[in-house]
Amino acid sequence: MNFLYAAYAATWIIHIVYLGTLVRRYQRLSKEIAELKK
Amino acid sequence: MTMRRLFPIFGLLTAVLLSYALYEALVAAPTEQTMGNVQRIFYYHVPSAWTAFLLFFINFVCSIQYLVRSNPVADKVTNWTVIAIAIAACVAAFVIHPLPQGMEPSSVATTGLAIAGLYFLIKKYFSRERVDALAVVSAEVGVVFCTVVLVTGPLWARPVWGIWWTWDVRLTSTLVLWLIYISYLMLRRFSTSGQTPVLAAALAVFGALDVPLVYFSIWIFRTQHPQPVIGGGGSIDPRMLQVLLINWLAFLCFAGLVCWSRYRLEILRRELEETQALEALLEPRSPR
């Protein structure tokens, strides 16, 4: 059972980490757009 | 209704579907007799692999289109080649009996038509520049799903085979596929040359050749990896197949959602770069 839970947890950790990088990239881009508008 | 308004609705539906798929995989699916509960990794491992293959295929189609759409003759030749592939698949499905490796005639014909459909859909809705953006997006999200495959595989292999990894054809070709697309993403990230999209598209076309090798390796070679469970003479309990397909549908919706967000980000990034370049050009130069 440990391997099963480890596999399911690993899947979602990988997806969440990737989604986190997307959010960070969005924030950085929004900041650059705001600076450009000034 | 705009895409922006549809996004939260689609997100909510995907979350519900993923939760239902998780319940089906962990609770409702029957327990496999030999492996026991650890076999349930199958419901995440296999759909992730199929989703990664589909995304790498989209990357392949986009890369081909990026390369040929600058040349009208090459574009026309590619269009007719895609149509010929679809016709050949339909004809082969009904003429060749039996098909190699126990393939179903209907699945061969459907695959041929789906390839042509996908090619012309992308061509109709994406300009040459947008096709390049879609290529980056599909490769990046494909690498994420391929990483899931490479992580869940050893976690399944350890209790079943007694080893984490073995250098058999299926496992090695999957690792090579992952490395090819990592190199593709690194090329796109770090190369500053104006020729980067063309070089990356050429790399992607060659990289995609590994996808059929990964997929058919278990039919062609004797491998440690199990034989296919559906198609090619494989057998699977109908309830397990149902749970597998529910999970694949959930992962496809999730991949679609992630690709959608990443595509918007890519377009925004390109527009910003264009504006910055334009602003730098228009800025008055300081006297030397």
PDB file of C-alpha atoms in Angstrom, chain A residues 1-19 21-38, chain B residues 18 22 25-26 37-38 40-41 43-44 48 140-141 144-145 147-148 151-152 155 158-159 164 251 254 258 260-262 264-265 268-269 272 275-276 279:
ATOM      1  CA  MET A   1       0.000   0.000   0.000  1.00  0.00           C
ATOM      2  CA  ASN A   2       2.916   2.366   0.739  1.00  0.00           C
ATOM      3  CA  PHE A   3       4.101   2.175  -2.868  1.00  0.00           C
ATOM      4  CA  LEU A   4       0.568   2.859  -4.107  1.00  0.00           C
ATOM      5  CA  TYR A   5       0.182   5.988  -1.969  1.00  0.00           C
ATOM      6  CA  ALA A   6       3.739   7.081  -2.814  1.00  0.00           C
ATOM      7  CA  ALA A   7       2.950   6.836  -6.552  1.00  0.00           C
ATOM      8  CA  TYR A   8      -0.310   8.793  -6.245  1.00  0.00           C
ATOM      9  CA  ALA A   9       1.313  11.417  -4.003  1.00  0.00           C
ATOM     10  CA  ALA A  10       4.314  11.741  -6.363  1.00  0.00           C
ATOM     11  CA  THR A  11       1.972  12.289  -9.332  1.00  0.00           C
ATOM     12  CA  TRP A  12       0.194  15.168  -7.633  1.00  0.00           C
ATOM     13  CA  ILE A  13       3.396  16.662  -6.222  1.00  0.00           C
ATOM     14  CA  ILE A  14       4.842  16.805  -9.770  1.00  0.00           C
ATOM     15  CA  HIS A  15       1.682  18.459 -11.128  1.00  0.00           C
ATOM     16  CA  ILE A  16       1.417  20.935  -8.237  1.00  0.00           C
ATOM     17  CA  VAL A  17       5.087  21.933  -8.525  1.00  0.00           C
ATOM     18  CA  TYR A  18       4.588  22.558 -12.254  1.00  0.00           C
ATOM     19  CA  LEU A  19       1.418  24.590 -11.614  1.00  0.00           C
ATOM     20  CA  THR A  21       6.053  27.445 -11.635  1.00  0.00           C
ATOM     21  CA  LEU A  22       3.259  28.595 -13.985  1.00  0.00           C
ATOM     22  CA  VAL A  23       1.799  30.879 -11.300  1.00  0.00           C
ATOM     23  CA  ARG A  24       5.274  32.324 -10.587  1.00  0.00           C
ATOM     24  CA  ARG A  25       5.855  32.973 -14.297  1.00  0.00           C
ATOM     25  CA  TYR A  26       2.439  34.695 -14.548  1.00  0.00           C
ATOM     26  CA  GLN A  27       3.290  36.954 -11.594  1.00  0.00           C
ATOM     27  CA  ARG A  28       6.677  37.870 -13.077  1.00  0.00           C
ATOM     28  CA  LEU A  29       5.081  38.664 -16.436  1.00  0.00           C
ATOM     29  CA  SER A  30       2.314  40.760 -14.841  1.00  0.00           C
ATOM     30  CA  LYS A  31       5.002  42.758 -13.021  1.00  0.00           C
ATOM     31  CA  GLU A  32       6.885  43.365 -16.269  1.00  0.00           C
ATOM     32  CA  ILE A  33       3.653  44.487 -18.015  1.00  0.00           C
ATOM     33  CA  ALA A  34       2.871  46.881 -15.136  1.00  0.00           C
ATOM     34  CA  GLU A  35       6.396  48.351 -15.369  1.00  0.00           C
ATOM     35  CA  LEU A  36       6.026  48.802 -19.117  1.00  0.00           C
ATOM     36  CA  LYS A  37       2.732  50.655 -18.669  1.00  0.00           C
ATOM     37  CA  LYS A  38       4.317  53.222 -16.313  1.00  0.00           C
TER      38      LYS A  38
ATOM     39  CA  LEU B  18     -10.369  13.994 -11.180  1.00  0.00           C
ATOM     40  CA  LEU B  22      -9.415   8.959  -7.919  1.00  0.00           C
ATOM     41  CA  ALA B  25      -9.091   3.993  -8.959  1.00  0.00           C
ATOM     42  CA  LEU B  26      -8.590   3.612  -5.200  1.00  0.00           C
ATOM     43  CA  ASN B  37      -3.589  -3.106  -4.337  1.00  0.00           C
ATOM     44  CA  VAL B  38      -0.262  -1.889  -5.762  1.00  0.00           C
ATOM     45  CA  ARG B  40      -3.869   0.443  -8.813  1.00  0.00           C
ATOM     46  CA  ILE B  41      -0.789   2.529  -9.776  1.00  0.00           C
ATOM     47  CA  TYR B  43      -4.696   3.927 -13.266  1.00  0.00           C
ATOM     48  CA  TYR B  44      -2.232   6.820 -12.988  1.00  0.00           C
ATOM     49  CA  SER B  48      -0.160   9.695 -17.887  1.00  0.00           C
ATOM     50  CA  GLU B 140       6.491  21.268 -21.764  1.00  0.00           C
ATOM     51  CA  VAL B 141       3.237  19.722 -20.485  1.00  0.00           C
ATOM     52  CA  VAL B 144       5.518  16.833 -16.982  1.00  0.00           C
ATOM     53  CA  PHE B 145       3.325  13.804 -17.789  1.00  0.00           C
ATOM     54  CA  THR B 147       8.028  12.599 -15.605  1.00  0.00           C
ATOM     55  CA  VAL B 148       4.970  11.143 -13.839  1.00  0.00           C
ATOM     56  CA  VAL B 151       8.385   8.181 -11.328  1.00  0.00           C
ATOM     57  CA  THR B 152       5.297   5.960 -10.945  1.00  0.00           C
ATOM     58  CA  LEU B 155       7.323   2.741  -7.663  1.00  0.00           C
ATOM     59  CA  ARG B 158       9.865  -2.293  -6.934  1.00  0.00           C
ATOM     60  CA  PRO B 159       7.151  -4.349  -5.160  1.00  0.00           C
ATOM     61  CA  TRP B 164      13.404  -0.178  -9.274  1.00  0.00           C
ATOM     62  CA  PHE B 251      -6.082  13.494 -17.090  1.00  0.00           C
ATOM     63  CA  PHE B 254      -6.465  18.363 -16.727  1.00  0.00           C
ATOM     64  CA  VAL B 258      -2.845  23.249 -18.058  1.00  0.00           C
ATOM     65  CA  TRP B 260      -4.658  26.403 -22.029  1.00  0.00           C
ATOM     66  CA  SER B 261      -3.056  28.358 -19.133  1.00  0.00           C
ATOM     67  CA  ARG B 262       0.467  27.775 -20.425  1.00  0.00           C
ATOM     68  CA  ARG B 264      -2.015  32.125 -22.676  1.00  0.00           C
ATOM     69  CA  LEU B 265       1.208  32.705 -20.740  1.00  0.00           C
ATOM     70  CA  LEU B 268       1.453  37.086 -23.357  1.00  0.00           C
ATOM     71  CA  ARG B 269       5.234  36.612 -23.032  1.00  0.00           C
ATOM     72  CA  LEU B 272       5.523  41.600 -24.157  1.00  0.00           C
ATOM     73  CA  THR B 275       6.457  45.524 -27.246  1.00  0.00           C
ATOM     74  CA  GLN B 276       9.781  45.791 -25.401  1.00  0.00           C
ATOM     75  CA  GLU B 279      10.006  50.420 -27.410  1.00  0.00           C
TER      76      GLU B 279
END
